[in-house]
mmCIF file with all atom_site columns, C-alpha atoms in Angstrom:
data_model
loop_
_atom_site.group_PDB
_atom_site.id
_atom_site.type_symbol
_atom_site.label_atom_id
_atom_site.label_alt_id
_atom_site.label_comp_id
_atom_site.label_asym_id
_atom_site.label_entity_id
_atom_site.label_seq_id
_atom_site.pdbx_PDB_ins_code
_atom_site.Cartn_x
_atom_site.Cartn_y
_atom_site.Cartn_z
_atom_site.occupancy
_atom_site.B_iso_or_equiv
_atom_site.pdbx_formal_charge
_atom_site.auth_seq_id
_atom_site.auth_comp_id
_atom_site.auth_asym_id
_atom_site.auth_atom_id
_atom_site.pdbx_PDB_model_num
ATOM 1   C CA . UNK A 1 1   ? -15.355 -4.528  -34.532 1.00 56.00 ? 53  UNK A CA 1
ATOM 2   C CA . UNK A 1 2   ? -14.167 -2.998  -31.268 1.00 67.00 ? 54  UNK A CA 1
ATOM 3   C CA . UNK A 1 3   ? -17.312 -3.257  -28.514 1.00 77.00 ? 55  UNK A CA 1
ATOM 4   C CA . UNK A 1 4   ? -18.048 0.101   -27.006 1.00 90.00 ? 56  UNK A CA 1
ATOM 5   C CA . UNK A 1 5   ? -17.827 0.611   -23.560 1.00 95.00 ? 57  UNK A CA 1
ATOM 6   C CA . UNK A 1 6   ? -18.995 3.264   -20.894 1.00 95.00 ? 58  UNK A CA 1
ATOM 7   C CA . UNK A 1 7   ? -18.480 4.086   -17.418 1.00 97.00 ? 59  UNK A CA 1
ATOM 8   C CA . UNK A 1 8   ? -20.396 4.231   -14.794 1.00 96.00 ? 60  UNK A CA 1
ATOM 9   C CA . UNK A 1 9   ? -19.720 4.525   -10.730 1.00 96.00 ? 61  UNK A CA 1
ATOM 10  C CA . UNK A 1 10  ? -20.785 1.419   -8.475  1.00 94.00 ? 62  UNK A CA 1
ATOM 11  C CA . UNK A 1 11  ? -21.450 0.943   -5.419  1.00 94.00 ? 63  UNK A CA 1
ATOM 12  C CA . UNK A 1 12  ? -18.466 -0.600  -3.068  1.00 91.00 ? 64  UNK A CA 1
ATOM 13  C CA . UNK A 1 13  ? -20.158 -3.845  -2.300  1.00 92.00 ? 65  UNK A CA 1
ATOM 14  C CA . UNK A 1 14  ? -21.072 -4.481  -5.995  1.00 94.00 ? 66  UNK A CA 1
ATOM 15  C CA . UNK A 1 15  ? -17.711 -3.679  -6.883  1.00 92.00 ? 67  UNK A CA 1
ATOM 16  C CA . UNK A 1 16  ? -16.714 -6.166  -4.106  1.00 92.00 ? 68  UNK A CA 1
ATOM 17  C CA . UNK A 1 17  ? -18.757 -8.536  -5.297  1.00 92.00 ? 69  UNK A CA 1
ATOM 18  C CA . UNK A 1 18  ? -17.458 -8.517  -8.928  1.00 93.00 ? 70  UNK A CA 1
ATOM 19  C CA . UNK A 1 19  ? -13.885 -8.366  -7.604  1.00 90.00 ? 71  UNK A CA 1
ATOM 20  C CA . UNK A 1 20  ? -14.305 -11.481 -5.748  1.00 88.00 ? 72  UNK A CA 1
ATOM 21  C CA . UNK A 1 21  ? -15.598 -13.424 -8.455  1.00 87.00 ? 73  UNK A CA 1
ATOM 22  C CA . UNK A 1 22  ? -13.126 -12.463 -10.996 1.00 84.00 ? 74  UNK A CA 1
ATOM 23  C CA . UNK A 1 23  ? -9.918  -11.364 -9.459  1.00 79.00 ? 75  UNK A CA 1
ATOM 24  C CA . UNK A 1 24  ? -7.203  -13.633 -10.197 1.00 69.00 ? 76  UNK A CA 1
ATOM 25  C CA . UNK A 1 25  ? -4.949  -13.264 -7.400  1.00 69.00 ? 77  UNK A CA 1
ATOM 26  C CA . UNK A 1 26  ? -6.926  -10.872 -4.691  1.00 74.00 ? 78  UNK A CA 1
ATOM 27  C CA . UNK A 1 27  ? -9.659  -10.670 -2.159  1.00 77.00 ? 79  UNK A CA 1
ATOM 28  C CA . UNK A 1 28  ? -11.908 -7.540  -2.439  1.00 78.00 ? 80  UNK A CA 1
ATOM 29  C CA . UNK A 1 29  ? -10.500 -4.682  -0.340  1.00 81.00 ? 81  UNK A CA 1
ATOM 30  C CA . UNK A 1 30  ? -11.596 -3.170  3.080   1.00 83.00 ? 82  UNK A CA 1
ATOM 31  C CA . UNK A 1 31  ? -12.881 0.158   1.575   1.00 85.00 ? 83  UNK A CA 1
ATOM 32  C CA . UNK A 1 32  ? -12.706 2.333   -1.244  1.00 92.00 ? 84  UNK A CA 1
ATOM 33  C CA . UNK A 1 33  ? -12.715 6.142   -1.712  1.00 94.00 ? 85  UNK A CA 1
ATOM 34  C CA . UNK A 1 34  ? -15.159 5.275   -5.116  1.00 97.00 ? 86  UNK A CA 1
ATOM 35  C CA . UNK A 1 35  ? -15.532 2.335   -7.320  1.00 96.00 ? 87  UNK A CA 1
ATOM 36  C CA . UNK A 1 36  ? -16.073 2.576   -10.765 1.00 97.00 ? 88  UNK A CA 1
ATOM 37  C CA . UNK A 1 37  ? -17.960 0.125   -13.333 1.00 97.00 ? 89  UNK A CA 1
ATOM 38  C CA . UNK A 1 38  ? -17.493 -0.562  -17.227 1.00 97.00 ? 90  UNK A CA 1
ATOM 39  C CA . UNK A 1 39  ? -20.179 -1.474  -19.236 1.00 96.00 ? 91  UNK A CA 1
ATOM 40  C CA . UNK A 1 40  ? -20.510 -2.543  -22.788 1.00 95.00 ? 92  UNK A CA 1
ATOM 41  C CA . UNK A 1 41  ? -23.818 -0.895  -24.937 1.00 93.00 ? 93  UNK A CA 1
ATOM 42  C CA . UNK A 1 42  ? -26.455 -3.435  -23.963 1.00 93.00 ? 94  UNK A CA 1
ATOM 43  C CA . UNK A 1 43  ? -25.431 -2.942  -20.572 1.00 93.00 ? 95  UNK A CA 1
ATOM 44  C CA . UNK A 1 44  ? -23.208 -5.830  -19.476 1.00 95.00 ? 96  UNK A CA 1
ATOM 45  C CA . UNK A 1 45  ? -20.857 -5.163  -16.594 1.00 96.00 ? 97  UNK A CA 1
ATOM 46  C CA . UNK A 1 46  ? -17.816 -6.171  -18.155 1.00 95.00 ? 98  UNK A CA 1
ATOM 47  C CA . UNK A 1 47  ? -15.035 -4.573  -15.266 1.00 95.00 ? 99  UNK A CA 1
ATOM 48  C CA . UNK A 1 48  ? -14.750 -2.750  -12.110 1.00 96.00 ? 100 UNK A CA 1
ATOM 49  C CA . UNK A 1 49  ? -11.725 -0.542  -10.711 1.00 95.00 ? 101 UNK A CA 1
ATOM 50  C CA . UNK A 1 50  ? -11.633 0.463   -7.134  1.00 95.00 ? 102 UNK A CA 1
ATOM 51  C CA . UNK A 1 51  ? -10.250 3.176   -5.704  1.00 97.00 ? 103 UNK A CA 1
ATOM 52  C CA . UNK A 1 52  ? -9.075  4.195   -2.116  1.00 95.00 ? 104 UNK A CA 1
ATOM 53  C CA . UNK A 1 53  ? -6.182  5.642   0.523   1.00 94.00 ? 105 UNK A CA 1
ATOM 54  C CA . UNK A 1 54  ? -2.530  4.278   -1.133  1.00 93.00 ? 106 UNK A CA 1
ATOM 55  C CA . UNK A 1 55  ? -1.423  1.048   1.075   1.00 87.00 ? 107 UNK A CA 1
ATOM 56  C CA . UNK A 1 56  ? 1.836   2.169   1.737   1.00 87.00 ? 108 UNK A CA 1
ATOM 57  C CA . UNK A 1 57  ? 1.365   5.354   4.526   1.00 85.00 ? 109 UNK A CA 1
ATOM 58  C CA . UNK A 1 58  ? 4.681   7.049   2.946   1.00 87.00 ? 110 UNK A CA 1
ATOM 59  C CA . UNK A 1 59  ? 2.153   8.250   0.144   1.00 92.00 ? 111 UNK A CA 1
ATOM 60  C CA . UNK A 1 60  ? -1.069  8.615   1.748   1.00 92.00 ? 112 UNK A CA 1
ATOM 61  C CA . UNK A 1 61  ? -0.628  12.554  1.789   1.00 92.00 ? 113 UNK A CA 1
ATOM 62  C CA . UNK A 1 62  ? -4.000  13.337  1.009   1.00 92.00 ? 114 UNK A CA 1
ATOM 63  C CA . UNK A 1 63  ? -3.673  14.352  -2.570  1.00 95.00 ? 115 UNK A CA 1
ATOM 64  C CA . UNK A 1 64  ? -2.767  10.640  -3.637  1.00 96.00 ? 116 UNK A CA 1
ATOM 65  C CA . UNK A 1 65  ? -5.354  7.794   -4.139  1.00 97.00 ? 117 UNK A CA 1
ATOM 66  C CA . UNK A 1 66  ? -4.589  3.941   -5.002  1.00 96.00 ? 118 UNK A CA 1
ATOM 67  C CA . UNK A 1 67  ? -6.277  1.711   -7.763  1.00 96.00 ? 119 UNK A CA 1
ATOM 68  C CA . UNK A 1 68  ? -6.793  -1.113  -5.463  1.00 93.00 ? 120 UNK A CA 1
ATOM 69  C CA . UNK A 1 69  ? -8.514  -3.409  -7.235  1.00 93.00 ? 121 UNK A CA 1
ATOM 70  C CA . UNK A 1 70  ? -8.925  -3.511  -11.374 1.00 93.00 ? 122 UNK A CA 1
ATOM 71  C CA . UNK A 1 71  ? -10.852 -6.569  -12.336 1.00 92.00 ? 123 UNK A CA 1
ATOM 72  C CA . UNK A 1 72  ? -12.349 -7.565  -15.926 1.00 93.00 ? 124 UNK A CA 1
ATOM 73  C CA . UNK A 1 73  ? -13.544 -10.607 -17.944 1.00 92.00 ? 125 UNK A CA 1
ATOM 74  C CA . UNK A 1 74  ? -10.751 -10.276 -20.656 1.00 90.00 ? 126 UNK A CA 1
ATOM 75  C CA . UNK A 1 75  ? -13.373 -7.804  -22.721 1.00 93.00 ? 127 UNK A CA 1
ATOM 76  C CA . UNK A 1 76  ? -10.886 -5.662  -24.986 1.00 93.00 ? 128 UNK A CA 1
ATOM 77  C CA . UNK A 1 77  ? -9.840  -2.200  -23.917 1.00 95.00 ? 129 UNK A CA 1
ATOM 78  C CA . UNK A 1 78  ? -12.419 -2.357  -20.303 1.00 96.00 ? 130 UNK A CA 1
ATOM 79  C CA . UNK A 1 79  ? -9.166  -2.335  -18.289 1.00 95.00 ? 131 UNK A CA 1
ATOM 80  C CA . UNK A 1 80  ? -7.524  0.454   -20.189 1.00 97.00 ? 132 UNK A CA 1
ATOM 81  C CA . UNK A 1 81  ? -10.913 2.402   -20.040 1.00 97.00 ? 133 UNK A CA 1
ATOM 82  C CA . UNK A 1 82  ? -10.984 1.918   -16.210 1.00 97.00 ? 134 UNK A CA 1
ATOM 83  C CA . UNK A 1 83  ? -8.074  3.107   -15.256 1.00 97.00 ? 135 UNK A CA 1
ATOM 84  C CA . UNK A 1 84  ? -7.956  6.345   -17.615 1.00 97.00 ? 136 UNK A CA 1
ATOM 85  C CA . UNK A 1 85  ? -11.399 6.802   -15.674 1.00 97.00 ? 137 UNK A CA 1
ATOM 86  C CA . UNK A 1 86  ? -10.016 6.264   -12.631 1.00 97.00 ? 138 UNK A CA 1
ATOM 87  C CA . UNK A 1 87  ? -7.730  9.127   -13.394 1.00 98.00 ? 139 UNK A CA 1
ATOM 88  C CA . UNK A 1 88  ? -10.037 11.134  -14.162 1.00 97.00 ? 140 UNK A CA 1
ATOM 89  C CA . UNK A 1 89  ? -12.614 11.111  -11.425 1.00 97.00 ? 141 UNK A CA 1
ATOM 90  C CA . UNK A 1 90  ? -10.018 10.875  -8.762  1.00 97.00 ? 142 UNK A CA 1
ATOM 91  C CA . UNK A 1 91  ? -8.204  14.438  -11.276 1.00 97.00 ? 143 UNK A CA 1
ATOM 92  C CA . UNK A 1 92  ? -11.331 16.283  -11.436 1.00 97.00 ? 144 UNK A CA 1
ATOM 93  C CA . UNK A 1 93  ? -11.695 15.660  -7.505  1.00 96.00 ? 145 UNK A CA 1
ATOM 94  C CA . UNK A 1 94  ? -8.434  17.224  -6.436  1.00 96.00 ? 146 UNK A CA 1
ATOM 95  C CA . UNK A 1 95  ? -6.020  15.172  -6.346  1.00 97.00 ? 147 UNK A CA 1
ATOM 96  C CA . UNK A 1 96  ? -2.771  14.775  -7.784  1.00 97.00 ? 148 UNK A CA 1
ATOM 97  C CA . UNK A 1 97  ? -1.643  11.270  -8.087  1.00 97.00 ? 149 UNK A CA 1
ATOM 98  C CA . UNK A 1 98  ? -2.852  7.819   -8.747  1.00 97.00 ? 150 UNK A CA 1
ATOM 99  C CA . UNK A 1 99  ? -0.973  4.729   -8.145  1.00 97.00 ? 151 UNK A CA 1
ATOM 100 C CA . UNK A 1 100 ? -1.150  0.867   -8.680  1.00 96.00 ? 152 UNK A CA 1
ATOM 101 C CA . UNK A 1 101 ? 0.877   -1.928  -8.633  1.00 93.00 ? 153 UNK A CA 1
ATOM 102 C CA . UNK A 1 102 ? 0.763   -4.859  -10.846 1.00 93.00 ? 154 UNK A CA 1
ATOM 103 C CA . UNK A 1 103 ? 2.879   -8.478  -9.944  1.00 88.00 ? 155 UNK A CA 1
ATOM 104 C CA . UNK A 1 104 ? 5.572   -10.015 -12.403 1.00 85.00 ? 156 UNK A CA 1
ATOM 105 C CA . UNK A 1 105 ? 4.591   -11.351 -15.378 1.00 83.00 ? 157 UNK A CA 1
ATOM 106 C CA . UNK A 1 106 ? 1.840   -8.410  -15.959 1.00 87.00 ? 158 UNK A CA 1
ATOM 107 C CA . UNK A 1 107 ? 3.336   -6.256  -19.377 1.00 88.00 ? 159 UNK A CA 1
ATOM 108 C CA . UNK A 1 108 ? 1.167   -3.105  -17.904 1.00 92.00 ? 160 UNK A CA 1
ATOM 109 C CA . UNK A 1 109 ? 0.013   -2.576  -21.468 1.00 95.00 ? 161 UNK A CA 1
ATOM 110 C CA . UNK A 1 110 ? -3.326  -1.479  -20.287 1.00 95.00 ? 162 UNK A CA 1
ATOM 111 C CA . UNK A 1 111 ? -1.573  1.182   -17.582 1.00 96.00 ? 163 UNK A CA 1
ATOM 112 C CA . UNK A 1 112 ? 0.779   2.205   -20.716 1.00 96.00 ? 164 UNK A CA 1
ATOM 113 C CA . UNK A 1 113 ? -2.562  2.704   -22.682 1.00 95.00 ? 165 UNK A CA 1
ATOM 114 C CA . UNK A 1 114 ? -4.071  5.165   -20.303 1.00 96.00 ? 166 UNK A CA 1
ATOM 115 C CA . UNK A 1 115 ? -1.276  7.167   -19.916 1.00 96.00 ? 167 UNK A CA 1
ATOM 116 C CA . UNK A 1 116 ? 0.480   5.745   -16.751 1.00 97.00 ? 168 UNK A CA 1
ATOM 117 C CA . UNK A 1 117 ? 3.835   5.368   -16.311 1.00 96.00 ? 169 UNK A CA 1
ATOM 118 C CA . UNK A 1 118 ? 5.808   2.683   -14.399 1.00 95.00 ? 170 UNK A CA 1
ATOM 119 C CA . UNK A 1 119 ? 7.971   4.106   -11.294 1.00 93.00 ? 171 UNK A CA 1
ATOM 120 C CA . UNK A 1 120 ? 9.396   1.586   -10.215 1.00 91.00 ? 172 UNK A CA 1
ATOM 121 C CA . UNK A 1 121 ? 10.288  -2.582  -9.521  1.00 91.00 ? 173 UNK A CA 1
ATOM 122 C CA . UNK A 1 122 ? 9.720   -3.725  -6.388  1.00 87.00 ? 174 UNK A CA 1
ATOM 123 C CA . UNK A 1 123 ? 11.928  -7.423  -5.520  1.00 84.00 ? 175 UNK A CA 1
ATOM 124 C CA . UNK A 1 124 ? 9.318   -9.790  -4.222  1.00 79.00 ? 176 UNK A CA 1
ATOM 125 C CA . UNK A 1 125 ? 8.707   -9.731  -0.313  1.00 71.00 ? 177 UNK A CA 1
ATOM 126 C CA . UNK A 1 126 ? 8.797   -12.974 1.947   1.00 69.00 ? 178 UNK A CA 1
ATOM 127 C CA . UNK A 1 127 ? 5.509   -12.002 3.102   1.00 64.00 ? 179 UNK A CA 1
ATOM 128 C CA . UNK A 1 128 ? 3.438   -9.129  5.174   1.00 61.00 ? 180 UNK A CA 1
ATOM 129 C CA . UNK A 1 129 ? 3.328   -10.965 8.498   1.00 64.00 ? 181 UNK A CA 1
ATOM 130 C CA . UNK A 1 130 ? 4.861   -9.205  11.731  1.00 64.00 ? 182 UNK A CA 1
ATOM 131 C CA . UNK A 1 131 ? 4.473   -9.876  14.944  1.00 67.00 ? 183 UNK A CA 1
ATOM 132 C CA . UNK A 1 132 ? 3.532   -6.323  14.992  1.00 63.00 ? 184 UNK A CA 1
ATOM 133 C CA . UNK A 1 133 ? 0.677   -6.978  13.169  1.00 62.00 ? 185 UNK A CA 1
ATOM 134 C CA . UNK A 1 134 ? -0.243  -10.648 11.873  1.00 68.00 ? 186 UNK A CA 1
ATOM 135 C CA . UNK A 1 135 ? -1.172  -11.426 8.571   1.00 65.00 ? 187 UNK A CA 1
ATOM 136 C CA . UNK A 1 136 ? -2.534  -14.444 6.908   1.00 63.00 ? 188 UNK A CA 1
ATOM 137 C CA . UNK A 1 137 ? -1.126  -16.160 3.523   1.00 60.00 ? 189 UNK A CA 1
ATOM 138 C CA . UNK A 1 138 ? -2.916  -14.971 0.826   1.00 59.00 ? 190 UNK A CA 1
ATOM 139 C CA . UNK A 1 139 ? -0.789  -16.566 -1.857  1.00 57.00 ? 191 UNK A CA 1
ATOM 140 C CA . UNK A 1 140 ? 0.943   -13.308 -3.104  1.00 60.00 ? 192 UNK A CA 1
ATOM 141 C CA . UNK A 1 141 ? 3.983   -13.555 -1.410  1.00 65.00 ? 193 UNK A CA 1
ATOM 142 C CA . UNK A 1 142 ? 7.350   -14.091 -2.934  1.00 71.00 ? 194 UNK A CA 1
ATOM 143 C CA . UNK A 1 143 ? 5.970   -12.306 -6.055  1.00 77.00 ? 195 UNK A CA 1
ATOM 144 C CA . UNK A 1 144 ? 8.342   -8.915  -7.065  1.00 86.00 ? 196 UNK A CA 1
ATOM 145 C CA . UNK A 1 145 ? 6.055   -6.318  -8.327  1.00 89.00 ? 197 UNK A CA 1
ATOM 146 C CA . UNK A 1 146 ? 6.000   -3.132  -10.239 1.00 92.00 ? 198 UNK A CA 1
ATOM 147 C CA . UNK A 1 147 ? 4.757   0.426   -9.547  1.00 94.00 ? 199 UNK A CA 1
ATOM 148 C CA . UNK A 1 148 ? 2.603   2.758   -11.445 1.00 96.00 ? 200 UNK A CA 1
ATOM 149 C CA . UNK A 1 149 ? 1.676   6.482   -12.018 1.00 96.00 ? 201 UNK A CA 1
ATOM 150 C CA . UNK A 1 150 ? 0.216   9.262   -13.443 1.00 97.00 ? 202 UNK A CA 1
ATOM 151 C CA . UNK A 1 151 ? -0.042  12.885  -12.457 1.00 96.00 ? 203 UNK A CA 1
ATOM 152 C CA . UNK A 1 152 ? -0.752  16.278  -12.597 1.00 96.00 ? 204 UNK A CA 1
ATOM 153 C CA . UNK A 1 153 ? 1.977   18.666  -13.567 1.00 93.00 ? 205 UNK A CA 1
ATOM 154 C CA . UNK A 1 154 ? 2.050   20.324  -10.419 1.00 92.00 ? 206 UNK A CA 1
ATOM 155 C CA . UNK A 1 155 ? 2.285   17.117  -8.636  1.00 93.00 ? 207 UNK A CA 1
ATOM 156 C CA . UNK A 1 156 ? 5.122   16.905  -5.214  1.00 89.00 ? 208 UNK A CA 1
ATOM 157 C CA . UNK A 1 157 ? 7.434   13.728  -5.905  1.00 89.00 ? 209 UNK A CA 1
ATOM 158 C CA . UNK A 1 158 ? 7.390   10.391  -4.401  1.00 87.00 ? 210 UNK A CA 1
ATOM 159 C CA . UNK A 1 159 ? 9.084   9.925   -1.475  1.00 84.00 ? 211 UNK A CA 1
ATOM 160 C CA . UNK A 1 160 ? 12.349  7.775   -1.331  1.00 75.00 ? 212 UNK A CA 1
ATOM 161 C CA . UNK A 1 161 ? 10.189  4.073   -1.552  1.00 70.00 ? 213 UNK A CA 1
ATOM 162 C CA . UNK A 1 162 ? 11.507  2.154   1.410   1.00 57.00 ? 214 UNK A CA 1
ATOM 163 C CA . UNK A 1 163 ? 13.341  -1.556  1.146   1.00 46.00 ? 215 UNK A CA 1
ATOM 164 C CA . UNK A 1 164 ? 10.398  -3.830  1.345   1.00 44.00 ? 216 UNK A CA 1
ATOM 165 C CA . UNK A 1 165 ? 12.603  -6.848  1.224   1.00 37.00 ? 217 UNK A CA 1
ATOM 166 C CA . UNK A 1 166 ? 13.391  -6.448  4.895   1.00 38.00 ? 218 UNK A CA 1
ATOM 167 C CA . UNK A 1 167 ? 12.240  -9.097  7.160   1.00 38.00 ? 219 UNK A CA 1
ATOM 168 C CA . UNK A 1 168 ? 9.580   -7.540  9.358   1.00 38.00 ? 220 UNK A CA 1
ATOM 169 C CA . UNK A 1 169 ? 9.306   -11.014 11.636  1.00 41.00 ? 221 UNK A CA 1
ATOM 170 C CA . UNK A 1 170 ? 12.530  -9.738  13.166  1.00 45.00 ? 222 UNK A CA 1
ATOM 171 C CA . UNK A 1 171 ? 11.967  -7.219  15.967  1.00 48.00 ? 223 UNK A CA 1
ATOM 172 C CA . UNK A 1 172 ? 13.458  -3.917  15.155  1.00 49.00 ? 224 UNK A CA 1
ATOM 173 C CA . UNK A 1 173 ? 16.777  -2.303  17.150  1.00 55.00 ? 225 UNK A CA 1
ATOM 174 C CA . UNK A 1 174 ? 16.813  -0.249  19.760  1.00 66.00 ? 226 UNK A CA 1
ATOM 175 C CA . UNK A 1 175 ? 19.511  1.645   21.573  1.00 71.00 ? 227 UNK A CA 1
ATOM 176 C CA . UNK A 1 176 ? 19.270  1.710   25.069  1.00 76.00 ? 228 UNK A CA 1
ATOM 177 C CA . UNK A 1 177 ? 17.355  4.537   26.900  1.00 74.00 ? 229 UNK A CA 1
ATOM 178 C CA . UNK A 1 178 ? 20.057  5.031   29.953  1.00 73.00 ? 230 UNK A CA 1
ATOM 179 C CA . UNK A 1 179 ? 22.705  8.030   29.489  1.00 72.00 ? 231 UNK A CA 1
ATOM 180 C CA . UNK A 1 180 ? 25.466  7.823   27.793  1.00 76.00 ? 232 UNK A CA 1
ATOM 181 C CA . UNK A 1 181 ? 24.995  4.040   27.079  1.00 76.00 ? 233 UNK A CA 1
ATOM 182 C CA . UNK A 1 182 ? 24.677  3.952   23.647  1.00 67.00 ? 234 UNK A CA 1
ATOM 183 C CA . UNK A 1 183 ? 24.204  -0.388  23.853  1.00 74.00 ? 235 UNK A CA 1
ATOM 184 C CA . UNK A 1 184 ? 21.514  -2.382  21.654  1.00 73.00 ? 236 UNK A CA 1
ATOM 185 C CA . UNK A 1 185 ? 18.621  -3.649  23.619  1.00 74.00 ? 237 UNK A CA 1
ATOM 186 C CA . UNK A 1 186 ? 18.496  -7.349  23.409  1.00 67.00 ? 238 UNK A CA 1
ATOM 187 C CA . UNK A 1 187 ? 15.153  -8.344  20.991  1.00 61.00 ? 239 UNK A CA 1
ATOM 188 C CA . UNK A 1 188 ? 12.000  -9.500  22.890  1.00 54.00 ? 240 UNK A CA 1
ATOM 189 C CA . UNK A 1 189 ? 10.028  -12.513 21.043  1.00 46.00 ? 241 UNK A CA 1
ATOM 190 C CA . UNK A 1 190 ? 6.810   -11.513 23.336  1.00 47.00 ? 242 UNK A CA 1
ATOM 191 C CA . UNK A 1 191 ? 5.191   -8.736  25.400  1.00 49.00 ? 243 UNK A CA 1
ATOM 192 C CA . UNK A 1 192 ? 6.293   -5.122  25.967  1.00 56.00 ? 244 UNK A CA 1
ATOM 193 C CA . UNK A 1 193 ? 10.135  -4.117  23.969  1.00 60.00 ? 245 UNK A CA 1
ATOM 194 C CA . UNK A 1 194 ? 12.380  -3.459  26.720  1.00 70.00 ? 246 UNK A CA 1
ATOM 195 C CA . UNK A 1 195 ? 13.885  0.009   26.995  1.00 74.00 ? 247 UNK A CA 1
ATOM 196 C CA . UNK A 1 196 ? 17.780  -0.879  28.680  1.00 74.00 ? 248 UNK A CA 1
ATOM 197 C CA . UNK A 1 197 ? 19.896  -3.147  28.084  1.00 76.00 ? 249 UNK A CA 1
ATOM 198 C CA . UNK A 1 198 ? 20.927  -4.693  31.682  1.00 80.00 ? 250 UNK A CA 1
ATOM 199 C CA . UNK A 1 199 ? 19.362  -4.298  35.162  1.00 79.00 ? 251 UNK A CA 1
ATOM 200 C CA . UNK A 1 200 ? 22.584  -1.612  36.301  1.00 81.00 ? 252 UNK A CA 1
ATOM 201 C CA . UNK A 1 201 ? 20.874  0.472   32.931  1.00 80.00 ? 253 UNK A CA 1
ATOM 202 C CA . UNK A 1 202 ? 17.422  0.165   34.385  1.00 77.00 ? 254 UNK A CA 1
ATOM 203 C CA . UNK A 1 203 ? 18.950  1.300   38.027  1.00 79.00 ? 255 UNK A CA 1
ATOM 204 C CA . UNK A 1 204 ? 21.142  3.933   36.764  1.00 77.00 ? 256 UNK A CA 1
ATOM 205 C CA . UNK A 1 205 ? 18.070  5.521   34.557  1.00 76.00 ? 257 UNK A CA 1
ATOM 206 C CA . UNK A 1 206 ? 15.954  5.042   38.054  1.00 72.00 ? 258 UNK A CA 1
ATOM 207 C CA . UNK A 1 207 ? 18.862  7.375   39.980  1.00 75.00 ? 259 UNK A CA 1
ATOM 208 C CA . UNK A 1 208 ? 19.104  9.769   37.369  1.00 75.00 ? 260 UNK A CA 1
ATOM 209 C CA . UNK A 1 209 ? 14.968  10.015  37.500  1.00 68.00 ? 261 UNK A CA 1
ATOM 210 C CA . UNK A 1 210 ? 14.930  10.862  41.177  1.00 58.00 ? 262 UNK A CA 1
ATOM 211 C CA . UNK A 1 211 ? 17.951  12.935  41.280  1.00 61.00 ? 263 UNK A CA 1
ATOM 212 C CA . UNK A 1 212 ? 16.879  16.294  41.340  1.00 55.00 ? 264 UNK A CA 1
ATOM 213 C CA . UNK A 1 213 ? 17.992  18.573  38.968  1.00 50.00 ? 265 UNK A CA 1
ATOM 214 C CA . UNK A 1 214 ? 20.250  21.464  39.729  1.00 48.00 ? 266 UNK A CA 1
#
């Protein structure tokens, strides 16, 4: 016999809380635009799903929200019903597009359930650390993972998804700021990215500054 289950919403830290103790693979996140419990009939929390602002900026366009988090204990159907309600509250708010991930190795059978649709498989990355901004280990890296969606009719497409395999511990390129040289600017482990690429660049730019103009 198939338990019955019911949503209700929760409150970030007790969906936190829940997350932390029975995530497999994730810490709880740093915020949430709303968190939503499932409960069986006598009133067991059986599964939370947290929602917030998608990771990746090239979709946080206001009308697009991110399940961040989804985590159950293995109760039939609780991860299904979460993210169909997920869909729904985040829907009957405005907006226009939900997304999630899930790593290799997960069939999305509960995503395929609630109506989602996978977008697209992301190669694993070497990890999220840059000297741009540091990140600890958090034993996810080197795992490729898939993308997930589901829509309104009227909703814009995705934009192109960007090549996350890239190695973001190497500083990016730059051309150098001196006209007409068009050289690259020679990578800086440390401090500020240099703008030329020699001293008779950084002279020449200086000239053309305090030349006045005609």
């Amino acid at each position: 016999m198939t338990t019955r289950l019911h949503i209700r919403p929760m409150k970030w830290k007790g969906a936190c809380a829940y997350v932390d103790e029975h995530h497999r693979h994730h810490d709880p996140p740093q915020g949430h635009q709303f968190s939503l419990g499932v409960l069986t009939e006598s009133g067991l929390l059986v599964g939370v799903a947290i929602v917030g602002r998608p990771v990746s900026r090239a979709f946080d366009n206001g009308l697009t929200v991110e399940v961040t988090r989804c985590a159950t204990d293995g109760t039939p159907n609780a991860c299904s019903a979460l993210y169909a309600a997920a869909w729904r509250t985040a829907r009957s708010a405005g907006y226009r597009r939900a997304l999630t991930y899930t790593q290799d190795g997960e069939s999305g059978a509960s995503l395929r359930a609630a109506g989602w649709r996978k977008v697209a498989d992301l190669p694993a990355r070497p990890g999220w650390n840059a000297p741009s901004r540091p990140r600890l280990p958090r034993g996810t890296e080197n795992v490729a993972r898939a993308l997930w969606e589901i829509t309104t009719h009227n909703a814009p497409p995705l934009p192109e998804l960007r090549d996350e395999t890239r190695d973001e511990t190497r500083p990016p390129r730059r051309r150098c700021a001196a006209r007409p040289c068009k050289q690259t600017v020679p990578a800086t482990s440390t401090g500020r990215p240099s703008r030329y690429c020699s001293q008779a660049c950084r002279q020449r730019a200086y000239r053309n500054r305090k030349t006045p103009q005609p």
